[in-house]
Each structure stands twice: as C-alpha cells, then as structure tokens.
Coordinates of C-alpha atoms in Angstrom, one line a residue:
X231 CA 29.3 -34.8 12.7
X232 CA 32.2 -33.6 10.5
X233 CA 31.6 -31.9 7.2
X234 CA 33.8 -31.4 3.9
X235 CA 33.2 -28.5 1.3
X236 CA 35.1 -30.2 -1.1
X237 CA 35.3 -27.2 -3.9
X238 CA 35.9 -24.8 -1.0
X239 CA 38.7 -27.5 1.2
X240 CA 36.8 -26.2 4.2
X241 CA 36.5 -28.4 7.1
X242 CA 33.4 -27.8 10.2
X243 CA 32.2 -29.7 12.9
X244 CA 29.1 -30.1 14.9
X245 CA 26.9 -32.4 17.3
X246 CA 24.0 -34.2 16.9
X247 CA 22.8 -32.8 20.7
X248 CA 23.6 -29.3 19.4
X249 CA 22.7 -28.5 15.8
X250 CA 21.7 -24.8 16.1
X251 CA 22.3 -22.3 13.4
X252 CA 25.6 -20.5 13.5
X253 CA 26.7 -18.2 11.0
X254 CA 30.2 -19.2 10.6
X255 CA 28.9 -22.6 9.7
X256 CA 27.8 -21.5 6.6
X257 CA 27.3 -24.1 4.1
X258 CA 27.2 -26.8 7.0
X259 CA 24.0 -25.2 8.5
X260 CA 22.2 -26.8 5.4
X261 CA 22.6 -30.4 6.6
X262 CA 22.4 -29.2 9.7
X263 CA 18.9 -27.8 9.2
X264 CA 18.1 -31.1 7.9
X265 CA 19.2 -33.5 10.3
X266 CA 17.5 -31.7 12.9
X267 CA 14.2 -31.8 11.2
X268 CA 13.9 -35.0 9.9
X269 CA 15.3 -36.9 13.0
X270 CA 12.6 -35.2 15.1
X271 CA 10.0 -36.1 12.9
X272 CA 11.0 -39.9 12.4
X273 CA 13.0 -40.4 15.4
X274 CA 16.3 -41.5 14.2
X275 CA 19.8 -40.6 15.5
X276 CA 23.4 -40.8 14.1
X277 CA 26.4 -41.7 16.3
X278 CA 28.2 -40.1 13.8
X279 CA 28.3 -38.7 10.2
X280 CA 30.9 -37.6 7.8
X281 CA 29.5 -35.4 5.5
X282 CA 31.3 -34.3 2.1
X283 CA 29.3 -31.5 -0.1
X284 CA 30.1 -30.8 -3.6
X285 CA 28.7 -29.6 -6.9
X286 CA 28.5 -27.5 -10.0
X287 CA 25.6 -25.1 -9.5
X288 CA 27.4 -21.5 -9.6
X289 CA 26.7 -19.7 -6.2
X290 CA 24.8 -16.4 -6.0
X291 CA 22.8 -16.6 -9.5
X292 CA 19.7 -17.2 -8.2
X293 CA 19.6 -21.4 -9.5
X294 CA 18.1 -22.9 -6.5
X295 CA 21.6 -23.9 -4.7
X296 CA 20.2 -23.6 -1.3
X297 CA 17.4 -25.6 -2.3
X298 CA 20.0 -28.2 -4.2
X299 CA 22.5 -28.9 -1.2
X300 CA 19.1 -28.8 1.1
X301 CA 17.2 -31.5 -1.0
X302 CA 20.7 -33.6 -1.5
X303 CA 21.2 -33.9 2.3
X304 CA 17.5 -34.6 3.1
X305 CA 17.5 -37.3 -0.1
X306 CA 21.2 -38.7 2.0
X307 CA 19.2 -39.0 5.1
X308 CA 16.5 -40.9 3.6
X309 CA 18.8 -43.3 2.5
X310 CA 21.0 -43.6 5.2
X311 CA 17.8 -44.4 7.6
X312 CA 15.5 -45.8 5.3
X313 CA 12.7 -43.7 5.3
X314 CA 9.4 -43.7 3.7
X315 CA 9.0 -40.6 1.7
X316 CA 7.7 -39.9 -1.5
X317 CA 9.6 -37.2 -3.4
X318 CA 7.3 -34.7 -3.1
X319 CA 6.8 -34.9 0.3
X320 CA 10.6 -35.0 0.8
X321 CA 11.1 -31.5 -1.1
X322 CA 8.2 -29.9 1.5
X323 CA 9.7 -31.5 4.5
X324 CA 13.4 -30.1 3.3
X325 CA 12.0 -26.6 2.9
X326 CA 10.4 -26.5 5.9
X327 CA 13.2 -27.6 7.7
X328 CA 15.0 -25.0 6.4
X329 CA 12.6 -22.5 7.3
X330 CA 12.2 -23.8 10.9
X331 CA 16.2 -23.8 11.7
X332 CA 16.6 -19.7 9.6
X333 CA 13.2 -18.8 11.5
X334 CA 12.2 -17.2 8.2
X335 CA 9.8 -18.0 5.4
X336 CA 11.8 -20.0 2.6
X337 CA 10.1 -20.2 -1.0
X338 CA 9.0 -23.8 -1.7
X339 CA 8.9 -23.6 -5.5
X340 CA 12.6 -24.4 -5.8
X341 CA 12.1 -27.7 -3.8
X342 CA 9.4 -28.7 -5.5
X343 CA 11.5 -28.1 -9.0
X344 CA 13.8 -30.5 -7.7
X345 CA 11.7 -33.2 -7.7
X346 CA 11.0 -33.9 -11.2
X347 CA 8.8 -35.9 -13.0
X348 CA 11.2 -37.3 -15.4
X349 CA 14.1 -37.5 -17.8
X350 CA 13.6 -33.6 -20.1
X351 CA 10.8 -33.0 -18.2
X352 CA 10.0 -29.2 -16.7
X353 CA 7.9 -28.9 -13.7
X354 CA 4.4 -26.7 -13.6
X355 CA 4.4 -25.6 -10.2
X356 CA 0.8 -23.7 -8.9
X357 CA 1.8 -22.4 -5.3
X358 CA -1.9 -22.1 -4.9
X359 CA -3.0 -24.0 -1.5
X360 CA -2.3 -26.8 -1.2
X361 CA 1.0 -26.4 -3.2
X362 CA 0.1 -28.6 -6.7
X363 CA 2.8 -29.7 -9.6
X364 CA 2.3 -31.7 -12.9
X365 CA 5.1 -32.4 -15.3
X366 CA 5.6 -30.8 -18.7
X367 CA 7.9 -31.9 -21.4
X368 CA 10.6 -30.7 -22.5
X369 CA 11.2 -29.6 -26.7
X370 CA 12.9 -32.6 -28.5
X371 CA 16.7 -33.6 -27.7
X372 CA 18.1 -31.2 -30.4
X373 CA 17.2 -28.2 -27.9
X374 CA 19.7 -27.6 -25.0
X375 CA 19.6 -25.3 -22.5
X376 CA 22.7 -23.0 -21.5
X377 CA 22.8 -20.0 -19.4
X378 CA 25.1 -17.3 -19.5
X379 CA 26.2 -15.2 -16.7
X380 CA 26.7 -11.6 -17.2
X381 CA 28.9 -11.6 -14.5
X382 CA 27.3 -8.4 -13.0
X383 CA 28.8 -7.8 -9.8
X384 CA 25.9 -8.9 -6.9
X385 CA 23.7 -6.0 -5.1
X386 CA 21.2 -6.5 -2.9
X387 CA 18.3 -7.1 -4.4
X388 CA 15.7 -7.8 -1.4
X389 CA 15.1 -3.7 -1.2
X390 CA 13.7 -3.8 -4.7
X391 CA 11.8 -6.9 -4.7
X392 CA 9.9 -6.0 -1.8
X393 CA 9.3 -2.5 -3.4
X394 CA 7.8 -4.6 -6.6
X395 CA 5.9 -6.8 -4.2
X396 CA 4.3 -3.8 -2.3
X397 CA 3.5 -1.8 -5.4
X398 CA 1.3 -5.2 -6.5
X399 CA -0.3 -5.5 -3.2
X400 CA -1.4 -2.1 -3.2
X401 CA -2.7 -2.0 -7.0
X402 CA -4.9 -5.2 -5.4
X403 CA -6.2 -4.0 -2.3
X404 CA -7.2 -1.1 -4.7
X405 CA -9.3 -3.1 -7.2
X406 CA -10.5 -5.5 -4.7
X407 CA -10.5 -3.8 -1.3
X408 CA -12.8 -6.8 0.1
X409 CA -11.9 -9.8 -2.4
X410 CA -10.0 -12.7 -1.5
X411 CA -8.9 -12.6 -4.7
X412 CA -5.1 -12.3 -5.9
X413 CA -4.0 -11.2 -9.5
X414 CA -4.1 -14.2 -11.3
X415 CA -7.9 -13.7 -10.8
X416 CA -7.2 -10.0 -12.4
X417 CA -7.9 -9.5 -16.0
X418 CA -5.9 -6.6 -18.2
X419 CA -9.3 -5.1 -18.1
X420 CA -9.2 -4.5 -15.0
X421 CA -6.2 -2.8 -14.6
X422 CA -6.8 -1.1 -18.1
X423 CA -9.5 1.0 -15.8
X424 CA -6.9 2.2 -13.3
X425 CA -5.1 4.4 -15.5
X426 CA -4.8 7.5 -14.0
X427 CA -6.0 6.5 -10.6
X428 CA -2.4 4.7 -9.6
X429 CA 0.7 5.7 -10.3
X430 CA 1.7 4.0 -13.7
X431 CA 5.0 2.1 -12.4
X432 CA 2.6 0.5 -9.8
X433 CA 0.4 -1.0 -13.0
X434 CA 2.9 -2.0 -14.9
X435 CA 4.4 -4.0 -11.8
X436 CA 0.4 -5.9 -12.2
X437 CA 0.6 -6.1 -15.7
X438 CA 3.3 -8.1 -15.9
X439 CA 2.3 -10.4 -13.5
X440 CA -1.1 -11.3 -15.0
X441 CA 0.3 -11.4 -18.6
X442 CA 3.0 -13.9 -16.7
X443 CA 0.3 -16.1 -15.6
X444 CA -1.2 -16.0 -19.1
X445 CA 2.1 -17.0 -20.4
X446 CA 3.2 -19.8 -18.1
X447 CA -0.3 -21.9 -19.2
X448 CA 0.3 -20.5 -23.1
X449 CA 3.9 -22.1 -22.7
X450 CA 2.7 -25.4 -20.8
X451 CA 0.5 -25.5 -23.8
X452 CA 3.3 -25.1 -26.4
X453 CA 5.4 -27.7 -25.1
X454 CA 2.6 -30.6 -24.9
X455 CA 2.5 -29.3 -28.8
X456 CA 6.0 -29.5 -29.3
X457 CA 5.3 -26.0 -30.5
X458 CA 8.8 -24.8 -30.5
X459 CA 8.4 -21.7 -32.2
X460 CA 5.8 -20.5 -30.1
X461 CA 7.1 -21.8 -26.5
X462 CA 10.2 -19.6 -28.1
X463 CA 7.5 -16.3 -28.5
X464 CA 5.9 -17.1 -25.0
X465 CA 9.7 -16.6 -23.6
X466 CA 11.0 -13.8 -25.7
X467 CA 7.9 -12.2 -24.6
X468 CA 8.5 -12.6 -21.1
X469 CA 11.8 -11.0 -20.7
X470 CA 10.4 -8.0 -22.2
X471 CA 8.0 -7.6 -19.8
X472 CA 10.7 -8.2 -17.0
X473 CA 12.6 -5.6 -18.7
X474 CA 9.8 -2.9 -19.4
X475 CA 6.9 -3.9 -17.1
X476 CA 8.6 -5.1 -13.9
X477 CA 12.2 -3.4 -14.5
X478 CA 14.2 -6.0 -13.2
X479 CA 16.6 -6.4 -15.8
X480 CA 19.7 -4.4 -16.4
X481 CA 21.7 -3.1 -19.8
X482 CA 24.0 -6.1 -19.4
X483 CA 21.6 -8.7 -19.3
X484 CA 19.2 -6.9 -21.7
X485 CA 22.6 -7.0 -24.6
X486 CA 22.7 -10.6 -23.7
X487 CA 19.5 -11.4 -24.5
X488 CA 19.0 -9.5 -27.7
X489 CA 22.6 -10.5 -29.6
X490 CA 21.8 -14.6 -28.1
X491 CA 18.8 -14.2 -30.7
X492 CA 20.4 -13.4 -33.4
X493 CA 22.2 -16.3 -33.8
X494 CA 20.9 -18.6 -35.8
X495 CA 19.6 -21.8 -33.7
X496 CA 18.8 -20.0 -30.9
X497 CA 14.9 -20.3 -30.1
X498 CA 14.6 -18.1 -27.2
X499 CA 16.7 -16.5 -24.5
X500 CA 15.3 -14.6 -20.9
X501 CA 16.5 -13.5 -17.4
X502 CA 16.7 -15.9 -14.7
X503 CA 17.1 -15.1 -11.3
X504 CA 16.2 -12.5 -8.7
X505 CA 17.2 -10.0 -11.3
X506 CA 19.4 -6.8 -11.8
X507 CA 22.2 -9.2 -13.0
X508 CA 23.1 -12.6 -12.7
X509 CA 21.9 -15.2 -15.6
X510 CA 19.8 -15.3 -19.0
X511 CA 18.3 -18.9 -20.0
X512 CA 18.7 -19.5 -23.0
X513 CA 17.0 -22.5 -25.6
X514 CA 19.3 -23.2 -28.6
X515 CA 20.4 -26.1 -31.1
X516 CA 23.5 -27.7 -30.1
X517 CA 25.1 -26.5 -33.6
X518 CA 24.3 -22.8 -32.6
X519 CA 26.9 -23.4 -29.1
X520 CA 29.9 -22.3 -30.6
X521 CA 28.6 -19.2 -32.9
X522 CA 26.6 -17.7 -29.6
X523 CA 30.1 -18.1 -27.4
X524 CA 31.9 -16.4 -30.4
X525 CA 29.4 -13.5 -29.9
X526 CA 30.7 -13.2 -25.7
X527 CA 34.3 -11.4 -27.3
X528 CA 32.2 -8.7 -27.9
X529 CA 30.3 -8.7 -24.6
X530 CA 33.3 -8.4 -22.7
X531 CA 34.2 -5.7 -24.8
X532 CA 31.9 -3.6 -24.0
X533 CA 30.9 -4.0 -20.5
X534 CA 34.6 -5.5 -19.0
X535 CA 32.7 -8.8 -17.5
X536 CA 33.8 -12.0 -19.1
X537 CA 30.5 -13.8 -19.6
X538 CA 30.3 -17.7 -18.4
X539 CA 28.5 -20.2 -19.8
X540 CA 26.9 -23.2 -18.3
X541 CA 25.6 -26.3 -20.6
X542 CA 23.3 -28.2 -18.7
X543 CA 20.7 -30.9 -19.1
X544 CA 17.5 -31.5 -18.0
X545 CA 17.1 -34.9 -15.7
X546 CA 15.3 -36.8 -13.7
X547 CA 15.6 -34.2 -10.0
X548 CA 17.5 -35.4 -7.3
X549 CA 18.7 -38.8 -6.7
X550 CA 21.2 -40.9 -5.0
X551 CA 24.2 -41.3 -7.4

C-alpha cells in the first residue's frame, strides 16, 4: 500500500500482511485501521492500493477529523470491494475499527454524525444502548453556519475533561448510590437538594448536563417548528452554561461569542469542541458574513490571534465523489 497526504506532500508505505499501528505513520494509520478491520470481517484482500488523503476540515479543533478521514476510507473500501453496508452500520464498523487498531475506547457520536440523513439535515444522536439517531432539519437556506477559530494555542485538555467527568460521576453515585440510573434521569430538583452537601463546582458540572439534555430535545423541537428564534435561545443558552456551569470556555472564545451577537443577522453563536479554545459555531444570514468578519480587526487587537473563519454547508454525510 502506498499513501499520499496530499496538503501535507507526505509519502508512507505499508503491507497488507503487516498493518499494525505505528506512530510515525500518523495520518496513514487511519486507513490502516480500516483495511484491517473490514477485510477481516468480509474477507477481502488488496494486491495493492494507492491511497491519496486530502481535505478541508482544520486539524486539532475538535470537528470530527479522525472520524472524517476514518469514515472516507471505510466508505473507499466499500466501493472498491463492493460491500453490503448500510450507512449506519458503516459509521459503527469504522469506529470500531478504530478502536480495535488504538486499543482504546473511541467516541461513536462523530461517526454516526457523518452519516446523515439528508441534504441541511442535523443528526439527533441518543448514545443510549443500542446507539439510536433520527434526523432533524436544518433552519431555511437563508441560515449558514460558519465557525470561527480563536486561534488559541492547543493545551491538553484530557486532564480537565476527566476532572469534569469525575466530578459528575461522583455527584451520581451520591444521589443514586444503588440506581442504574445516569443524569439524564436527574431532575434540577434533585440536585437543588444537594446544596451544601457537595462541593458547589461538582453541581454545577450536573447542572449543566441535565439542563443540556433538556436543551438538545427543546432545540430538536425548535427546528421541526422552524422556530428560528428560539433554536437561537436554546444555543445562546448553552454556551452560558459551558462558560459558567461546566467552565470550559476561555476569555477568547467567550469575546467571540458575545460581539458575533451583536451583529445584526446573527441568530446564535456557541463553543464547539473539547473546549478551552478552539472554535465557536455560529448561525447567521448570509448578508451578516462580512459585518461579523469586520468585527475579527478588533479581536486580533486585543488578544494577538488572528481569528479564521470557515463557511460551511450542511450535506448529505459522506459519499463517494
């Protein structure tokens, strides 16, 4: 097999007999992790591949590129050996062979984003067992959505996370010390009563998460209104709780956010991502584009990091070209 990065120019080889991870691979170990996989399970083989990779999802924002060149080079092999799959099935089968050749647990909610359910069509994902999905419609053409990156230099987030995840584990076990239950069964009563008893970091961590869950099904329910002003609340509302609930925003991001809304045409702007950085999502007329990259001058003035902006559009999920 010979691979091509074609926005990097980097060249790497391997063989169908040997695919094993190796660092210096890199971006090649995605294929890799495919090929491996998917040949096992339908008992194909290659004499020989070339393999060129390429794209425009920015690296290191937290966008799902992992789960993009993943799902592209299992959607390639299907093609290229005619297999049966659905693509649903497809977008489980790439993450798990993902997380059979890293020998880690790999998120499935990014796989299953990239099969969508249609042209402008958003994807309700319920990780629930077994893993369900429905499509939701998008807010009429006349809404794009663009994301801005703060260009924050990257830090490790996985320290903090994990923190975050603990501190919601705990405030569970607490309530529910013998329950199978997990906090999207948890009301704000409930965690109204634990004042006092936890520290209050530790309930604000919960309390965003159940207001979340709240919010995802009040949004799903905006959209199949083509409610724009109140899918734009539901938003707004959530990157204040990431900011003052689950403190995973950053001044940067937060500055973003709050001058993107005063532009007129702009419904609704929030932090994407891992957090502490990286990219804010933003819903805006196509008329507001040029006043809201006007208002980036001053970002850069202030914090020293030119901001970047990505248009993009909402499509049908991966496909062969």
């Amino acid at each position: 097999m010979r691979f091509f990065a074609a926005d990097l120019g980097e060249r790497k080889r391997a063989t169908a007999s040997s695919l094993k991870y190796k660092r210096e691979d890199r971006w090649a170990n995605h294929f890799k992790s495919q090929y491996e996989y998917l040949s096992k399970i339908f008992d194909f083989q290659g004499k020989g591949i070339n393999v060129t990779i390429g794209g425009n999802i920015p690296p290191g924002l937290g966008l799902g590129i992992t789960a993009a060149i993943n799902l592209a080079s299992a959607t390639a092999l299907r093609a290229l050996f005619g297999l049966s799959i659905k693509n649903d099935e497809l977008a489980e089968l790439a993450c798990k062979a993902q997380s059979n050749f890293l020998d880690k647990s790999v998120p499935i909610f990014d796989y299953l984003a990239g099969a969508s359910l249609g042209s402008r069509s958003l994807s309700l994902i319920d990780l629930r067992s077994p893993p369900r999905r429905r499509a939701v419609q998008f807010l009429e053409d006349e809404w794009n959505l663009v994301l801005t990156d703060s260009k924050v230099p990257r830090v490790s987030t996985e320290a903090e996370l994990k923190q975050r995840n603990d501190d919601c584990r705990k405030c569970l076990a607490h309530m529910s010390p013998r329950s199978n239950k997990t906090l999207r069964d948890i009301k704000l009563a409930d965690l109204d009563e634990l004042m006092g008893t936890l520290p209050e970091s530790m309930r604000r961590r919960c309390i965003h998460v159940v207001e979340e869950t709240a919010r995802v099904l009040e949004a799903e329910d905006a959209l199949a209104r083509q409610d724009a002003a109140s899918f734009g609340r539901i938003l707004n509302k959530s990157h204040g709780s990431l900011r003052n609930h689950y403190e995973i925003s950053c001044p940067e991001v937060d500055w973003l956010v709050k001058r993107s809304l005063e532009v007129d045409g702009v419904l609704c702007s929030r932090m994407t991502g891992p957090g502490f950085g990286g990219c804010i999502a933003s819903v805006m007329k196509k008329s507001a584009l040029e006043e809201y990259k006007k208002r980036l001058d001053e970002y850069e003035r202030i914090f020293g990091f030119k901001a970047g902006i990505f248009e993009t559009g909402i499509n049908g999920g991966f496909h062969l070209l």
